[in-house]
C-alpha cells in the first residue's frame, strides 16, 4: 500500500482548517499541519480534527513546508508520496486521489493541480493571481520549455524526488522553486485539472498589496536565477 503524507502550512485558518482535514481521503497515512505563528485557534482546531500539529514561528510558506519535511525525515518509516495542500479550503481535498493517481498508476514523479478556468469558481482567484500565474508559466515555457500552466499549491511528489530537489525557499517562492528544480532535474511531471473555490478568510499573499508584490518578486527572481544556471 502506498504511504502518503499531507503537509498543510496554515496561518490563521481557524474557520477552514478542520474542513480541509475532514475532506482528505482516508488513503492518507498522516496529515501534518504546520501552524505558522497563528494568533487564532488554528492549531487547536487542526489537532481536534485529527492532524499532527507542528509549530513554526518563522513566518513563511517555505519555512512551514520545510518544518513538515524535517518532521518526516526524523520518522522511522518514510512515505512514498508527499502532498502539499493549503489550509484555506479553496482546494477540494477529496481530489487528492486524482492528484496522486498519476504517481501511483503511471510512475510520474510530480503532479501539479492546475486551477483551470472552467473549474474555477468566479472570483476565486484575484486578477493579480491570474496574471502572475500566466506570466510565470509563460516565462517557464520560454526559458525552459516547461508545460506548466499553473503554480497551484495542491500538488503531489514522490518523497525521494522531493528530497533530491533540496528545497531552499523560505517564503513565497516555494511552489515555483519546486517546479523549476523539477524541470532542471528532468523529473517526469503532469498537471491535473482541479476545482477551485473562494477561500475562507483573506489571503496573506494575493489579499494584500505587499504580499502580491513580494510574491511577484520572488517568483520572477527564481525564474531569472534559473535561466542563467547551467
Tab-separated table of C-alpha atoms in Angstrom:
chain	number	residue	atom	x	y	z
A	1	UNK	CA	0.000	0.000	0.000
A	2	UNK	CA	1.290	3.469	-0.911
A	3	UNK	CA	2.263	5.584	2.079
A	4	UNK	CA	1.000	9.135	1.530
A	5	UNK	CA	1.509	12.064	3.903
A	6	UNK	CA	-0.031	15.518	3.576
A	7	UNK	CA	1.686	18.767	4.550
A	8	UNK	CA	-0.556	21.782	5.192
A	9	UNK	CA	1.036	25.142	6.067
A	10	UNK	CA	-1.508	27.201	7.992
A	11	UNK	CA	-1.614	30.733	9.327
A	12	UNK	CA	-4.844	31.955	10.985
A	13	UNK	CA	-7.105	29.412	9.280
A	14	UNK	CA	-9.284	28.559	12.296
A	15	UNK	CA	-12.518	28.623	10.269
A	16	UNK	CA	-11.292	26.390	7.480
A	17	UNK	CA	-8.604	24.004	8.698
A	18	UNK	CA	-10.944	21.369	10.159
A	19	UNK	CA	-12.996	21.364	6.948
A	20	UNK	CA	-9.846	20.738	4.915
A	21	UNK	CA	-8.741	17.881	7.176
A	22	UNK	CA	-12.208	16.293	7.198
A	23	UNK	CA	-12.340	16.099	3.389
A	24	UNK	CA	-8.915	14.496	2.891
A	25	UNK	CA	-9.422	10.878	1.737
A	26	UNK	CA	-8.505	8.126	4.202
A	27	UNK	CA	-5.831	6.719	1.873
A	28	UNK	CA	-3.516	9.215	3.621
A	29	UNK	CA	-1.428	7.867	6.499
A	30	UNK	CA	-0.820	11.225	8.235
A	31	UNK	CA	-1.983	14.815	7.900
A	32	UNK	CA	0.638	17.274	9.125
A	33	UNK	CA	-0.475	20.848	9.787
A	34	UNK	CA	2.277	23.369	10.372
A	35	UNK	CA	0.977	26.250	12.428
A	36	UNK	CA	2.903	29.229	11.086
A	37	UNK	CA	2.617	31.521	14.122
A	38	UNK	CA	-1.182	31.780	14.123
A	39	UNK	CA	-2.879	34.090	16.594
A	40	UNK	CA	-6.199	32.217	16.497
A	41	UNK	CA	-7.439	28.669	17.173
A	42	UNK	CA	-5.868	27.130	14.049
A	43	UNK	CA	-3.583	24.662	15.908
A	44	UNK	CA	-6.313	23.577	18.340
A	45	UNK	CA	-8.871	23.072	15.577
A	46	UNK	CA	-6.365	21.141	13.471
A	47	UNK	CA	-5.455	18.849	16.357
A	48	UNK	CA	-9.105	18.244	17.229
A	49	UNK	CA	-9.750	17.319	13.585
A	50	UNK	CA	-7.118	14.585	13.804
A	51	UNK	CA	-3.991	16.174	12.347
A	52	UNK	CA	-0.448	16.139	13.664
A	53	UNK	CA	0.275	19.781	14.514
A	54	UNK	CA	3.753	21.296	14.391
A	55	UNK	CA	4.765	24.854	15.192
A	56	UNK	CA	6.952	27.054	13.001
A	57	UNK	CA	7.247	30.584	14.402
A	58	UNK	CA	9.274	31.932	11.463
A	59	UNK	CA	6.661	33.267	9.107
A	60	UNK	CA	6.774	31.987	5.567
A	61	UNK	CA	5.156	29.305	3.417
A	62	UNK	CA	8.540	27.723	2.714
A	63	UNK	CA	9.536	27.742	6.375
A	64	UNK	CA	6.336	25.849	7.193
A	65	UNK	CA	6.828	23.283	4.419
A	66	UNK	CA	10.452	22.715	5.445
A	67	UNK	CA	9.326	22.160	9.033
A	68	UNK	CA	6.966	19.442	7.838
A	69	UNK	CA	9.746	17.815	5.823
A	70	UNK	CA	12.111	17.931	8.801
A	71	UNK	CA	9.496	16.144	10.925
A	72	UNK	CA	9.054	13.419	8.285
A	73	UNK	CA	12.833	12.994	7.902
A	74	UNK	CA	13.030	12.032	11.593
A	75	UNK	CA	10.389	9.298	11.283
A	76	UNK	CA	11.490	5.677	11.007
A	77	UNK	CA	9.050	4.888	8.177
A	78	UNK	CA	9.318	7.207	5.209
A	79	UNK	CA	6.365	7.990	2.911
A	80	UNK	CA	6.232	7.226	-0.808
A	81	UNK	CA	4.380	10.428	-1.688
A	82	UNK	CA	4.072	13.892	-0.166
A	83	UNK	CA	1.016	16.005	-0.942
A	84	UNK	CA	1.026	19.761	-0.329
A	85	UNK	CA	-2.306	21.458	0.262
A	86	UNK	CA	-3.431	24.870	1.516
A	87	UNK	CA	-5.409	25.264	4.720
A	88	UNK	CA	-7.930	27.811	3.424
A	89	UNK	CA	-10.418	25.318	1.861
A	90	UNK	CA	-10.051	26.825	-1.625
A	91	UNK	CA	-8.978	23.446	-2.979
A	92	UNK	CA	-11.156	20.346	-2.874
A	93	UNK	CA	-9.206	17.956	-0.600
A	94	UNK	CA	-11.232	14.977	-1.854
A	95	UNK	CA	-9.478	15.461	-5.210
A	96	UNK	CA	-6.269	14.227	-3.581
A	97	UNK	CA	-6.949	10.798	-5.123
A	98	UNK	CA	-6.878	12.451	-8.546
A	99	UNK	CA	-3.616	14.252	-7.726
A	100	UNK	CA	-1.734	11.126	-6.620
A	101	UNK	CA	-3.146	8.787	-9.294
A	102	UNK	CA	-0.510	9.574	-11.984
A	103	UNK	CA	2.263	8.781	-9.468
A	104	UNK	CA	0.690	5.518	-8.306
A	105	UNK	CA	-0.623	4.323	-11.675
A	106	UNK	CA	1.927	5.705	-14.151
A	107	UNK	CA	5.074	6.259	-12.059
A	108	UNK	CA	5.053	10.037	-12.704
A	109	UNK	CA	7.382	11.901	-10.333
A	110	UNK	CA	5.486	15.156	-9.768
A	111	UNK	CA	1.880	16.296	-10.189
A	112	UNK	CA	0.511	19.838	-10.000
A	113	UNK	CA	-3.183	20.533	-9.588
A	114	UNK	CA	-3.986	23.093	-12.275
A	115	UNK	CA	-6.741	25.575	-11.416
A	116	UNK	CA	-8.149	25.734	-14.930
A	117	UNK	CA	-10.639	28.493	-15.705
A	118	UNK	CA	-13.503	26.099	-16.447
A	119	UNK	CA	-13.276	24.556	-12.972
A	120	UNK	CA	-12.676	27.768	-11.027
A	121	UNK	CA	-15.434	29.453	-9.071
A	122	UNK	CA	-15.896	33.039	-10.219
A	123	UNK	CA	-13.555	35.458	-8.398
A	124	UNK	CA	-11.825	32.583	-6.562
A	125	UNK	CA	-8.519	33.866	-7.924
A	126	UNK	CA	-7.682	37.559	-7.886
A	127	UNK	CA	-6.706	39.298	-11.158
A	128	UNK	CA	-3.132	39.580	-9.878
A	129	UNK	CA	-3.051	35.824	-9.183
A	130	UNK	CA	-4.311	35.021	-12.675
A	131	UNK	CA	-1.813	37.406	-14.264
A	132	UNK	CA	1.055	36.208	-12.062
A	133	UNK	CA	0.384	32.582	-12.973
A	134	UNK	CA	0.209	33.418	-16.656
A	135	UNK	CA	3.445	35.421	-16.545
A	136	UNK	CA	5.387	32.827	-14.533
A	137	UNK	CA	4.279	29.842	-16.627
A	138	UNK	CA	4.842	31.755	-19.883
A	139	UNK	CA	8.399	32.598	-18.816
A	140	UNK	CA	8.987	28.982	-17.756
A	141	UNK	CA	7.812	27.827	-21.157
A	142	UNK	CA	10.000	30.414	-22.906
A	143	UNK	CA	13.187	29.769	-20.914
A	144	UNK	CA	12.892	26.081	-20.101
A	145	UNK	CA	10.331	24.590	-22.475
A	146	UNK	CA	8.102	23.779	-19.484
A	147	UNK	CA	4.495	22.696	-19.961
A	148	UNK	CA	3.152	24.086	-16.687
A	149	UNK	CA	0.066	26.309	-16.811
A	150	UNK	CA	-0.273	26.994	-13.065
A	151	UNK	CA	1.675	27.375	-9.824
A	152	UNK	CA	-1.130	25.639	-7.955
A	153	UNK	CA	-0.386	24.816	-4.296
A	154	UNK	CA	-2.268	21.483	-4.426
A	155	UNK	CA	0.470	19.118	-5.594
A	156	UNK	CA	1.996	15.687	-5.053
A	157	UNK	CA	5.557	14.459	-5.452
A	158	UNK	CA	7.481	11.265	-4.742
A	159	UNK	CA	9.183	11.697	-1.384
A	160	UNK	CA	12.679	10.813	-2.587
A	161	UNK	CA	12.348	13.160	-5.579
A	162	UNK	CA	11.333	15.935	-3.198
A	163	UNK	CA	14.450	15.341	-1.117
A	164	UNK	CA	16.575	15.389	-4.278
A	165	UNK	CA	15.258	18.871	-5.107
A	166	UNK	CA	16.967	20.250	-1.984
A	167	UNK	CA	14.257	22.861	-1.469
A	168	UNK	CA	15.504	26.179	-0.074
A	169	UNK	CA	12.926	28.945	-0.406
A	170	UNK	CA	11.515	30.127	2.908
A	171	UNK	CA	8.600	32.264	1.725
A	172	UNK	CA	6.611	32.915	-1.434
A	173	UNK	CA	8.916	31.187	-3.914
A	174	UNK	CA	8.358	27.613	-2.699
A	175	UNK	CA	6.000	26.494	-5.474
A	176	UNK	CA	7.983	27.990	-8.352
A	177	UNK	CA	11.249	26.636	-6.906
A	178	UNK	CA	9.793	23.126	-6.882
A	179	UNK	CA	8.636	23.422	-10.482
A	180	UNK	CA	11.892	24.919	-11.771
A	181	UNK	CA	14.041	22.332	-9.995
A	182	UNK	CA	11.781	19.553	-11.295
A	183	UNK	CA	12.453	20.755	-14.839
A	184	UNK	CA	16.203	21.071	-14.223
A	185	UNK	CA	16.409	17.597	-12.695
A	186	UNK	CA	14.315	16.170	-15.534
A	187	UNK	CA	11.562	14.816	-13.328
A	188	UNK	CA	8.538	13.454	-15.124
A	189	UNK	CA	5.605	15.721	-14.382
A	190	UNK	CA	1.996	16.265	-15.312
A	191	UNK	CA	-0.798	18.698	-14.474
A	192	UNK	CA	-4.212	17.500	-13.360
A	193	UNK	CA	-7.157	19.922	-13.691
A	194	UNK	CA	-8.675	20.622	-10.266
A	195	UNK	CA	-11.681	22.515	-8.995
A	196	UNK	CA	-11.076	25.715	-7.064
A	197	UNK	CA	-13.364	27.874	-4.943
A	198	UNK	CA	-13.233	31.103	-2.961
A	199	UNK	CA	-11.046	30.658	0.073
A	200	UNK	CA	-12.325	31.102	3.622
A	201	UNK	CA	-10.795	34.266	5.091
A	202	UNK	CA	-8.348	36.704	3.489
A	203	UNK	CA	-5.287	35.573	1.532
A	204	UNK	CA	-1.978	36.509	3.131
A	205	UNK	CA	-0.385	36.768	-0.304
A	206	UNK	CA	-2.819	37.876	-3.004
A	207	UNK	CA	-5.106	39.569	-0.462
A	208	UNK	CA	-2.574	42.307	0.262
A	209	UNK	CA	-0.577	44.662	-1.950
A	210	UNK	CA	2.613	43.854	-0.016
A	211	UNK	CA	2.037	40.114	-0.362
A	212	UNK	CA	1.346	40.380	-4.076
A	213	UNK	CA	4.475	42.453	-4.743
A	214	UNK	CA	6.778	40.224	-2.682
A	215	UNK	CA	5.347	37.053	-4.220
A	216	UNK	CA	5.847	38.508	-7.697
A	217	UNK	CA	9.454	39.472	-6.958
A	218	UNK	CA	10.195	36.028	-5.523
A	219	UNK	CA	8.650	34.167	-8.468
A	220	UNK	CA	10.413	36.247	-11.112
A	221	UNK	CA	13.657	36.040	-9.123
A	222	UNK	CA	13.631	32.253	-9.196
A	223	UNK	CA	12.875	32.170	-12.920
A	224	UNK	CA	15.683	34.540	-13.844
A	225	UNK	CA	18.101	32.861	-11.434
A	226	UNK	CA	17.471	29.510	-13.095
A	227	UNK	CA	17.556	30.898	-16.622
A	228	UNK	CA	21.237	31.712	-16.118
A	229	UNK	CA	22.129	28.433	-14.395
A	230	UNK	CA	23.831	25.763	-16.460
